[in-house]
C-alpha positions as YAML, in Angstrom:
chain: A
units: angstrom
residues:
- id: 1
  name: TYR
  ca: [4.12, -9.36, 4.59]
- id: 2
  name: TYR
  ca: [2.72, -12.88, 4.87]
- id: 3
  name: LYS
  ca: [0.57, -12.02, 7.89]
- id: 4
  name: PHE
  ca: [-1.24, -9.42, 5.79]
- id: 5
  name: THR
  ca: [-1.62, -11.68, 2.74]
- id: 6
  name: ASN
  ca: [-2.80, -14.79, 4.60]
- id: 7
  name: ASN
  ca: [0.43, -16.55, 3.53]
- id: 8
  name: SER
  ca: [-0.19, -15.78, -0.14]
- id: 9
  name: ALA
  ca: [2.70, -14.98, -2.48]
- id: 10
  name: CYS
  ca: [0.97, -11.80, -3.71]
- id: 11
  name: MET
  ca: [-0.61, -8.76, -2.09]
- id: 12
  name: ASP
  ca: [-3.56, -6.74, -3.39]
- id: 13
  name: SER
  ca: [-4.25, -3.06, -2.92]
- id: 14
  name: LEU
  ca: [-6.56, -3.51, 0.05]
- id: 15
  name: GLN
  ca: [-4.02, -5.67, 1.88]
- id: 16
  name: PHE
  ca: [-1.26, -3.14, 1.13]
- id: 17
  name: CYS
  ca: [-3.34, -0.24, 2.43]
- id: 18
  name: LYS
  ca: [-4.35, -2.22, 5.52]
- id: 19
  name: LEU
  ca: [-0.69, -2.93, 6.19]
- id: 20
  name: CYS
  ca: [0.09, 0.78, 5.88]
- id: 21
  name: ARG
  ca: [-2.77, 1.68, 8.23]
- id: 22
  name: ASP
  ca: [-2.11, -1.02, 10.82]
- id: 23
  name: CYS
  ca: [1.65, -0.39, 10.85]
- id: 24
  name: LYS
  ca: [1.01, 3.34, 11.29]
- id: 25
  name: ILE
  ca: [2.72, 4.22, 8.01]
- id: 26
  name: ALA
  ca: [-0.51, 5.95, 6.98]
- id: 27
  name: ASP
  ca: [-1.25, 8.76, 9.43]
- id: 28
  name: GLU
  ca: [-2.44, 12.37, 9.51]
- id: 29
  name: THR
  ca: [0.39, 13.48, 7.21]
- id: 30
  name: PHE
  ca: [0.43, 10.47, 4.86]
- id: 31
  name: SER
  ca: [-2.96, 9.24, 3.70]
- id: 32
  name: ILE
  ca: [-4.30, 5.87, 2.59]
- id: 33
  name: ALA
  ca: [-4.71, 7.43, -0.87]
- id: 34
  name: GLN
  ca: [-0.96, 8.10, -1.01]
- id: 35
  name: CYS
  ca: [-0.32, 4.48, 0.00]
- id: 36
  name: ASP
  ca: [-2.63, 3.28, -2.76]
- id: 37
  name: ILE
  ca: [-0.91, 5.50, -5.33]
- id: 38
  name: THR
  ca: [2.41, 3.95, -4.27]
- id: 39
  name: PHE
  ca: [0.88, 0.50, -4.78]
- id: 40
  name: ILE
  ca: [-0.37, 1.48, -8.26]
- id: 41
  name: GLU
  ca: [3.07, 2.82, -9.21]
- id: 42
  name: VAL
  ca: [4.81, -0.41, -8.16]
- id: 43
  name: LYS
  ca: [2.49, -2.95, -9.80]
- id: 44
  name: GLY
  ca: [2.41, -3.48, -13.54]
- id: 45
  name: ARG
  ca: [-0.34, -1.92, -15.64]
- id: 46
  name: SER
  ca: [-2.30, -5.12, -16.09]
- id: 47
  name: ASP
  ca: [-1.53, -6.60, -12.68]
- id: 48
  name: LYS
  ca: [-3.93, -6.59, -9.76]
- id: 49
  name: LYS
  ca: [-1.40, -7.69, -7.14]
- id: 50
  name: ILE
  ca: [2.24, -7.22, -6.27]
- id: 51
  name: THR
  ca: [4.85, -9.84, -5.45]
- id: 52
  name: TYR
  ca: [7.12, -9.83, -2.41]
- id: 53
  name: LYS
  ca: [9.91, -8.39, -4.57]
- id: 54
  name: GLN
  ca: [7.64, -5.53, -5.66]
- id: 55
  name: PHE
  ca: [6.56, -5.05, -2.05]
- id: 56
  name: LYS
  ca: [10.20, -4.56, -1.03]
- id: 57
  name: ALA
  ca: [10.55, -1.95, -3.80]
- id: 58
  name: SER
  ca: [7.42, -0.21, -2.52]
- id: 59
  name: LEU
  ca: [9.06, 0.30, 0.88]
- id: 60
  name: ASP
  ca: [11.66, 2.58, -0.69]
- id: 61
  name: LYS
  ca: [8.92, 4.56, -2.43]
- id: 62
  name: LEU
  ca: [6.89, 4.83, 0.78]
- id: 63
  name: ALA
  ca: [9.94, 6.05, 2.71]
- id: 64
  name: LYS
  ca: [10.79, 8.64, 0.07]
- id: 65
  name: LYS
  ca: [7.22, 9.95, -0.12]
- id: 66
  name: LYS
  ca: [6.79, 9.97, 3.66]
- id: 67
  name: GLY
  ca: [10.15, 11.68, 4.18]
- id: 68
  name: CYS
  ca: [11.75, 9.00, 6.32]
- id: 69
  name: THR
  ca: [14.17, 6.12, 5.87]
- id: 70
  name: ARG
  ca: [13.45, 2.60, 4.69]
- id: 71
  name: VAL
  ca: [14.64, 1.36, 8.10]
- id: 72
  name: GLU
  ca: [11.91, 3.41, 9.82]
- id: 73
  name: ILE
  ca: [9.29, 1.85, 7.52]
- id: 74
  name: LEU
  ca: [10.66, -1.62, 8.28]
- id: 75
  name: ARG
  ca: [10.54, -0.90, 12.03]
- id: 76
  name: CYS
  ca: [6.89, 0.12, 11.75]
- id: 77
  name: ILE
  ca: [6.12, -3.18, 10.02]
- id: 78
  name: ARG
  ca: [8.25, -5.22, 12.41]
- id: 79
  name: ASP
  ca: [6.58, -3.72, 15.48]
- id: 80
  name: THR
  ca: [3.11, -4.65, 14.23]
- id: 81
  name: HIS
  ca: [1.94, -8.14, 15.11]
- id: 82
  name: GLY
  ca: [-0.31, -8.49, 12.07]
- id: 83
  name: PRO
  ca: [-3.53, -7.07, 10.72]
- id: 84
  name: THR
  ca: [-6.17, -5.64, 13.00]
- id: 85
  name: TYR
  ca: [-9.65, -6.62, 12.02]
- id: 86
  name: LYS
  ca: [-11.30, -3.22, 11.91]
- id: 87
  name: ASP
  ca: [-14.00, -2.09, 9.53]
- id: 88
  name: ASP
  ca: [-12.31, -1.72, 6.17]
- id: 89
  name: SER
  ca: [-15.13, 0.09, 4.38]
- id: 90
  name: LYS
  ca: [-13.36, 3.47, 4.63]
- id: 91
  name: ILE
  ca: [-10.21, 2.04, 3.09]
- id: 92
  name: LYS
  ca: [-12.20, 0.42, 0.28]
- id: 93
  name: ILE
  ca: [-13.92, 3.72, -0.52]
- id: 94
  name: GLU
  ca: [-10.64, 5.65, -0.50]
- id: 95
  name: ILE
  ca: [-8.96, 3.04, -2.74]
- id: 96
  name: ALA
  ca: [-11.85, 3.18, -5.22]
- id: 97
  name: ASN
  ca: [-11.71, 6.99, -5.33]
- id: 98
  name: THR
  ca: [-7.93, 7.01, -5.76]
- id: 99
  name: GLU
  ca: [-8.04, 4.48, -8.58]
- id: 100
  name: LYS
  ca: [-10.75, 6.45, -10.40]
- id: 101
  name: VAL
  ca: [-8.66, 9.63, -10.28]
- id: 102
  name: PHE
  ca: [-5.43, 7.82, -11.14]
- id: 103
  name: CYS
  ca: [-7.01, 6.01, -14.11]
- id: 104
  name: ARG
  ca: [-8.54, 9.26, -15.36]
- id: 105
  name: GLN
  ca: [-5.12, 10.96, -15.20]
- id: 106
  name: ARG
  ca: [-3.51, 8.07, -17.09]
- id: 107
  name: SER
  ca: [-6.12, 8.17, -19.83]
- id: 108
  name: TYR
  ca: [-5.29, 11.82, -20.49]
- id: 109
  name: SER
  ca: [-1.58, 11.07, -20.72]
- id: 110
  name: TRP
  ca: [-1.98, 8.46, -23.47]
...
């Protein structure tokens, strides 16, 4: 967690999605968009970041959505030595698109 947040107490959506990508949680069957939706579901409505406690809760949601156990998610994270510094522009675009759709859906449900 702290490797992906630069030792910060909170994690933003981009850091969460990078963790999912770099730890191979996001793959051909489970997209970055699904990771971002999980992040949105865990954080509060007005919050931009999640705490470590919320991050731990997100692991259960990721496991359930991905169809695996929490232990498998934790192993993926454990076996990763930290973030890889790849071009993040694709992740940023996918996050922006997901948040637009998710916000639009929420506005209809009010």
